[in-house]
Short mmCIF file of C-alpha atoms in Angstrom, two decimals:
data_model
loop_
_atom_site.label_atom_id
_atom_site.label_comp_id
_atom_site.label_asym_id
_atom_site.label_seq_id
_atom_site.Cartn_x
_atom_site.Cartn_y
_atom_site.Cartn_z
CA MET A 72 18.66 33.26 28.74
CA ARG A 73 22.39 33.50 29.22
CA VAL A 74 24.32 32.22 26.20
CA PHE A 75 27.92 31.39 25.36
CA SER A 76 30.16 33.96 23.76
CA ILE A 77 31.40 33.09 20.27
CA ALA A 78 34.64 31.74 21.75
CA GLY A 79 32.68 29.84 24.37
CA ALA A 80 30.31 28.30 21.81
CA GLN A 81 33.19 27.30 19.54
CA HIS A 82 34.93 25.58 22.44
CA TYR A 83 31.72 23.87 23.57
CA CYS A 84 30.80 22.57 20.09
CA GLN A 85 34.31 21.58 18.98
CA HIS A 86 34.90 19.40 22.03
CA PHE A 87 32.33 16.76 21.20
CA HIS A 88 34.10 13.44 21.69
CA GLY A 89 31.19 11.02 21.99
CA VAL A 90 32.05 10.22 25.59
CA ALA A 91 30.03 7.72 27.55
CA ALA A 92 26.44 8.93 27.80
CA PRO A 93 23.09 7.19 28.23
CA GLN A 94 22.11 5.28 25.10
CA SER A 95 18.39 5.55 25.80
CA GLY A 96 16.13 8.25 27.15
CA SER A 97 15.93 11.91 26.32
CA LEU A 98 18.11 14.81 27.32
CA GLU A 99 15.38 15.76 29.78
CA ASP A 100 15.54 12.27 31.32
CA PHE A 101 19.27 12.71 31.84
CA VAL A 102 18.84 16.14 33.43
CA ARG A 103 16.10 14.77 35.68
CA GLY A 104 18.45 12.03 36.83
CA GLN A 105 21.12 14.59 37.74
CA ARG A 106 18.90 16.79 39.90
CA ALA A 107 19.69 15.03 43.16
CA ARG A 108 23.42 15.42 42.55
CA SER A 109 23.79 18.97 41.30
CA ARG A 110 21.98 21.71 39.44
CA ASN A 111 25.18 22.64 37.59
CA PHE A 112 27.24 20.98 34.88
CA THR A 113 30.85 22.09 35.28
CA GLU A 114 33.47 21.51 32.59
CA GLY A 115 35.86 18.74 33.52
CA SER A 116 33.20 16.67 35.26
CA THR A 117 31.72 13.44 33.96
CA ALA A 118 28.24 14.97 34.12
CA PHE A 119 29.28 17.94 31.95
CA ASP A 120 30.84 15.68 29.33
CA ALA A 121 27.79 13.42 29.23
CA TYR A 122 25.40 16.37 29.04
CA ARG A 123 27.39 18.02 26.24
CA THR A 124 27.43 14.75 24.29
CA LEU A 125 23.64 14.40 24.52
CA ALA A 126 22.98 18.11 23.91
CA LEU A 127 25.17 18.39 20.81
CA ARG A 128 23.70 15.23 19.34
CA ASN A 129 20.31 16.87 19.71
CA VAL A 130 21.61 20.04 18.04
CA GLU A 131 22.45 18.05 14.91
CA ARG A 132 19.22 16.06 15.03
CA ASP A 133 17.17 19.22 15.39
CA LEU A 134 18.90 20.92 12.49
CA PHE A 135 18.52 17.86 10.28
CA LEU A 136 14.80 17.69 11.12
CA ALA A 137 14.44 21.41 10.46
CA ALA A 138 15.87 21.01 6.97
CA SER A 139 13.69 17.96 6.37
CA HIS A 140 10.53 19.85 7.39
CA PHE A 141 11.44 22.79 5.18
CA ARG A 142 12.10 20.54 2.20
CA ARG A 143 8.91 18.52 2.66
CA SER A 144 6.78 21.64 3.04
CA LEU A 145 7.51 22.28 -0.64
CA ASP A 146 5.76 19.00 -1.56
CA LEU A 147 2.65 20.29 0.22
CA MET A 148 2.36 23.46 -1.84
CA ILE A 149 -0.95 22.53 -3.43
CA ARG A 150 -4.34 23.92 -2.54
CA SER A 151 -5.68 20.95 -0.57
CA SER A 152 -2.62 20.60 1.68
CA SER A 153 -1.31 24.17 1.80
CA HIS A 154 -2.47 24.53 5.42
CA TRP A 155 -0.21 21.59 6.34
CA ALA A 156 2.67 23.20 4.46
CA HIS A 157 2.26 26.11 6.86
CA VAL A 158 2.31 23.80 9.90
CA THR A 159 5.34 21.94 8.54
CA LEU A 160 7.20 25.22 8.06
CA TYR A 161 6.42 26.11 11.65
CA TYR A 162 8.02 22.93 12.95
CA GLY A 163 11.02 23.49 10.70
CA ALA A 164 11.46 26.88 12.35
CA PHE A 165 10.97 25.39 15.82
CA PHE A 166 13.63 22.70 15.33
CA ALA A 167 16.07 25.21 13.80
CA ALA A 168 15.57 27.61 16.70
CA ARG A 169 16.09 24.83 19.25
CA SER A 170 19.26 23.77 17.43
CA LEU A 171 20.59 27.32 17.50
CA LEU A 172 19.98 27.63 21.24
CA GLY A 173 21.76 24.33 21.81
CA MET A 174 24.96 25.53 20.12
CA PHE A 175 24.99 28.46 22.53
CA GLY A 176 24.57 26.21 25.57
CA CYS A 177 20.83 26.60 26.16
CA ARG A 178 17.86 24.27 26.31
CA VAL A 179 14.23 24.82 27.31
CA LEU A 180 12.80 21.79 29.15
CA SER A 181 9.32 21.17 30.51
CA ASP A 182 9.86 22.75 33.92
CA ARG A 183 13.32 24.34 33.70
CA VAL A 184 15.91 25.85 31.43
CA ILE A 185 19.59 25.07 31.00
CA ASP A 186 21.69 28.13 30.28
CA VAL A 187 25.24 29.43 30.70
CA ASP A 188 26.61 30.37 34.09
CA ARG A 189 30.24 30.56 32.91
CA SER A 190 31.38 30.85 29.28
CA GLU A 191 35.18 30.83 29.46
CA PRO A 192 36.73 27.84 27.67
CA GLY A 193 38.17 25.40 30.17
CA THR A 194 35.96 26.54 33.05
CA GLN A 195 32.51 26.46 31.46
CA ARG A 196 29.48 25.84 33.60
CA LEU A 197 25.85 25.28 32.65
CA GLU A 198 23.09 25.81 35.17
CA GLN A 199 19.61 24.39 35.64
CA ARG A 200 17.01 26.99 36.59
CA LEU A 201 13.41 26.15 37.42
CA ILE A 202 10.79 28.06 35.46
CA ASN A 203 8.88 30.41 37.78
CA ARG A 204 9.86 28.45 40.90
CA GLY A 205 12.61 28.69 43.49
CA SER A 206 15.20 31.22 44.51
CA ASN A 207 17.16 31.07 41.25
CA GLN A 208 14.15 30.77 38.98
CA TYR A 209 13.94 31.65 35.30
CA THR A 210 10.86 33.78 34.81
CA LEU A 211 8.60 33.25 31.80
CA SER A 212 5.20 34.86 31.43
CA ARG A 213 3.76 32.45 28.84
CA ARG A 214 2.00 29.21 29.80
CA GLY A 215 1.98 26.89 26.78
CA SER A 216 5.13 24.85 26.13
CA HIS A 217 5.71 26.30 22.65
CA GLU A 218 4.85 29.83 23.77
CA ARG A 219 7.36 29.48 26.58
CA PHE A 220 9.97 28.20 24.17
CA TRP A 221 9.64 31.19 21.84
CA GLU A 222 9.65 33.64 24.76
CA ALA A 223 12.91 32.10 26.00
CA PHE A 224 14.32 31.92 22.45
CA TYR A 225 13.77 35.60 21.69
CA ASN A 226 15.16 36.48 25.10
CA ALA A 227 18.36 34.59 24.21
CA THR A 228 18.63 36.00 20.69
CA ARG A 229 18.99 39.54 21.99
CA THR A 230 22.57 38.49 22.67
CA ILE A 231 22.96 36.39 19.52
CA ARG A 232 21.62 38.98 17.03
CA PRO A 233 24.75 41.17 17.07
CA LEU A 234 26.83 38.07 16.25
CA THR A 235 25.03 37.41 12.95
CA ASN A 236 25.07 39.10 9.56
CA PRO A 237 22.53 41.96 9.41
CA PRO A 238 19.95 40.22 7.15
CA ALA A 239 19.73 37.33 9.62
CA THR A 240 18.72 39.54 12.53
CA THR A 241 15.15 39.72 11.24
CA VAL A 242 14.49 36.03 11.91
CA LEU A 243 15.92 36.38 15.42
CA THR A 244 13.39 39.12 16.23
CA PRO A 245 9.73 38.52 17.19
CA ILE A 246 7.26 39.03 14.34
CA SER A 247 5.42 42.32 14.89
CA ASN A 248 7.03 42.41 18.34
CA ASP A 249 4.88 39.40 19.29
CA GLU A 250 6.85 36.47 20.74
CA THR A 251 3.91 34.09 20.23
CA TRP A 252 3.13 35.01 16.61
CA LEU A 253 4.62 31.87 15.04
CA THR A 254 2.92 29.39 17.33
CA ARG A 255 -0.43 31.26 17.33
CA GLN A 256 -0.58 31.23 13.54
CA ARG A 257 0.31 27.55 13.51
CA ASN A 258 -2.41 26.75 16.04
CA THR A 259 -5.03 28.67 14.09
CA VAL A 260 -4.34 26.79 10.87
CA ASN A 261 -3.72 23.43 12.55
CA TYR A 262 -6.67 23.18 14.93
CA THR A 263 -9.48 25.15 13.29
CA ALA A 264 -11.01 23.47 10.25
CA GLU A 265 -12.64 26.66 9.01
CA GLU A 266 -9.32 28.48 9.12
CA SER A 267 -7.62 25.59 7.33
CA ILE A 268 -10.10 25.73 4.45
CA ASP A 269 -9.93 29.51 4.32
CA HIS A 270 -6.17 29.19 4.09
CA THR A 271 -6.39 26.77 1.17
CA ASN A 272 -8.69 29.16 -0.69
CA GLU A 273 -6.38 32.10 -0.08
CA PHE A 274 -3.45 29.97 -1.18
CA ALA A 275 -5.16 29.08 -4.45
CA SER A 276 -5.87 32.75 -5.18
CA VAL A 277 -2.25 33.93 -4.90
CA PHE A 278 0.09 30.96 -5.31
CA ASP A 279 2.62 30.93 -8.14
CA HIS A 280 5.29 28.23 -7.88
CA SER A 281 7.67 30.26 -10.04
CA ASN A 282 7.74 33.13 -7.55
CA ILE A 283 8.28 31.64 -4.09
CA PRO A 284 7.95 32.88 -1.40
CA HIS A 285 6.49 36.14 -2.74
CA ARG A 286 3.37 34.43 -4.09
CA LEU A 287 2.36 32.73 -0.87
CA PRO A 288 -0.46 33.86 1.46
CA GLY A 289 0.73 36.43 3.98
CA VAL A 290 1.11 34.30 7.11
CA THR A 291 2.62 31.38 5.18
CA ASN A 292 4.96 33.78 3.41
CA THR A 293 6.24 34.91 6.81
CA GLN A 294 6.41 31.37 8.17
CA TYR A 295 8.42 30.33 5.09
CA ARG A 296 10.92 33.17 5.46
CA VAL A 297 11.39 32.55 9.18
CA CYS A 298 11.91 28.81 8.70
CA GLU A 299 14.36 29.27 5.85
CA GLY A 300 16.19 32.06 7.68
CA LEU A 301 16.54 30.19 10.99
CA ILE A 302 17.91 27.11 9.20
CA ALA A 303 20.43 29.29 7.37
CA VAL A 304 21.54 30.98 10.61
CA ALA A 305 21.85 27.66 12.45
CA LEU A 306 23.78 26.05 9.60
CA ASP A 307 26.14 29.01 9.41
CA PHE A 308 26.87 28.79 13.13
CA SER A 309 27.32 25.01 12.91
CA ASP A 310 29.98 25.60 10.23
CA ARG A 311 31.57 28.38 12.26
CA PHE A 312 31.73 26.21 15.36
CA VAL A 313 32.88 23.11 13.41
CA LEU A 314 30.05 21.09 14.89
CA GLY A 315 30.24 17.37 14.19
CA THR A 316 28.70 14.55 16.22
CA ASP A 317 27.76 10.91 15.70
CA ALA A 318 24.02 11.61 15.94
CA LEU A 319 23.33 10.88 12.27
CA ASP A 320 25.64 7.91 11.93
CA VAL A 321 22.50 5.76 11.89
CA TYR A 322 22.14 6.85 8.26
CA GLY A 323 25.35 4.98 7.52
CA ALA A 324 27.15 7.78 5.72
CA GLN A 325 30.11 9.97 6.46
CA GLY A 326 30.37 13.67 5.74
CA THR A 327 29.37 17.01 7.15
CA LEU A 328 25.89 17.87 8.33
CA ARG A 329 25.29 19.84 5.12
CA GLU A 330 26.33 16.83 3.04
CA LYS A 331 24.00 14.54 4.96
CA ILE A 332 21.11 16.98 4.55
CA LYS A 333 21.75 17.14 0.82
CA ARG A 334 21.95 13.39 0.45
CA PHE A 335 19.10 12.29 2.71
CA VAL A 336 16.74 15.25 2.43
CA TYR A 337 17.22 16.91 -0.94
CA ASP A 338 18.55 14.15 -3.20
CA VAL A 339 15.91 11.60 -2.23
CA SER A 340 13.03 11.08 -4.68
CA VAL A 341 9.53 11.17 -3.26
CA PRO A 342 7.91 7.72 -3.60
CA ASN A 343 4.90 7.58 -5.91
CA ILE A 344 2.40 5.95 -3.56
CA VAL A 345 -0.69 7.94 -4.50
CA GLY A 346 -1.76 5.49 -7.21
CA GLN A 347 -1.64 2.65 -4.69
CA THR A 348 -4.25 4.26 -2.45
CA TYR A 349 -6.72 6.25 -4.53
CA GLY A 350 -9.25 3.87 -6.06
CA HIS A 351 -7.27 0.83 -4.92
CA GLN A 352 -7.34 0.79 -1.13
CA LEU A 353 -8.99 3.68 0.66
CA PHE A 354 -11.99 4.31 -1.58
CA ARG A 355 -12.50 0.65 -2.44
CA PHE A 356 -12.40 -0.23 1.26
CA VAL A 357 -15.16 2.25 2.04
CA MET A 358 -17.38 0.63 -0.59
CA GLU A 359 -16.84 -3.00 0.46
CA PRO A 360 -20.20 -4.84 0.76
CA PRO A 361 -19.80 -5.80 4.45
CA LEU A 362 -19.42 -2.14 5.33
CA LYS A 363 -22.46 -1.23 3.22
CA SER A 364 -24.64 -3.72 5.08
CA LEU A 365 -23.31 -2.59 8.42
CA TYR A 366 -24.10 1.00 7.52
CA ARG A 367 -27.70 0.07 6.60
CA GLN A 368 -28.18 -1.69 9.93
CA THR A 369 -27.24 1.42 11.86
#
């Protein structure tokens, strides 16, 4: 994918003004509605301003969700739910990666990509390209939506890697040179019960909460490092580009994105609901007499 230069990304992100844009529907809905008019979004046009407003709002939302997933994965670091910690880390990485692409002018949609045709501030242009269709197609070899996303992401990060600090380049590079590694590992743990239980047993054998992430099972260790690293890279670029939108104003608080993450993700206490369910609702419900009689009848 073609991405903005640093100067281009700074210009793109700093010029969020909350201009008139659809109040409902997704970014993809907006792009779909523009297809009959033009496949390009050119700076200075109403369509470009509206697209940038929607896209940058999504950048902040994605990064906020990424941090939330990372934080909540830590609450799942017990044997019985360690497989879901792995899945949660995956989605944290996915949202962080999508946020990073958005700051550089790119988005992967269901049947097309948006990337940069012109990067120069003042004359920027974003272009829609169909995936594997048409004369100006964007070619992807993968078929699944998440596999396609990671293939496009790693294609784009070839340009972004040199713009980051050296330690960050590892999370912008495919694991073991396999663009689908993250999503394949997530699928294995998420959709195969045997693998989920095997993961919980491996977790129990190595986990030490005082030595994270070193004492995590191998694939979860990698998933943790990638999630944490992608969030760090995306946050650093959001600071560098002075990104600030109204996307999180629904939380009713002012401040930077980092401040909102701290307040609404890290400073919030987890509610103690467990005692309200175990032995009080779920298990008592299963043992209610009407259910017993129904079970005997069948």
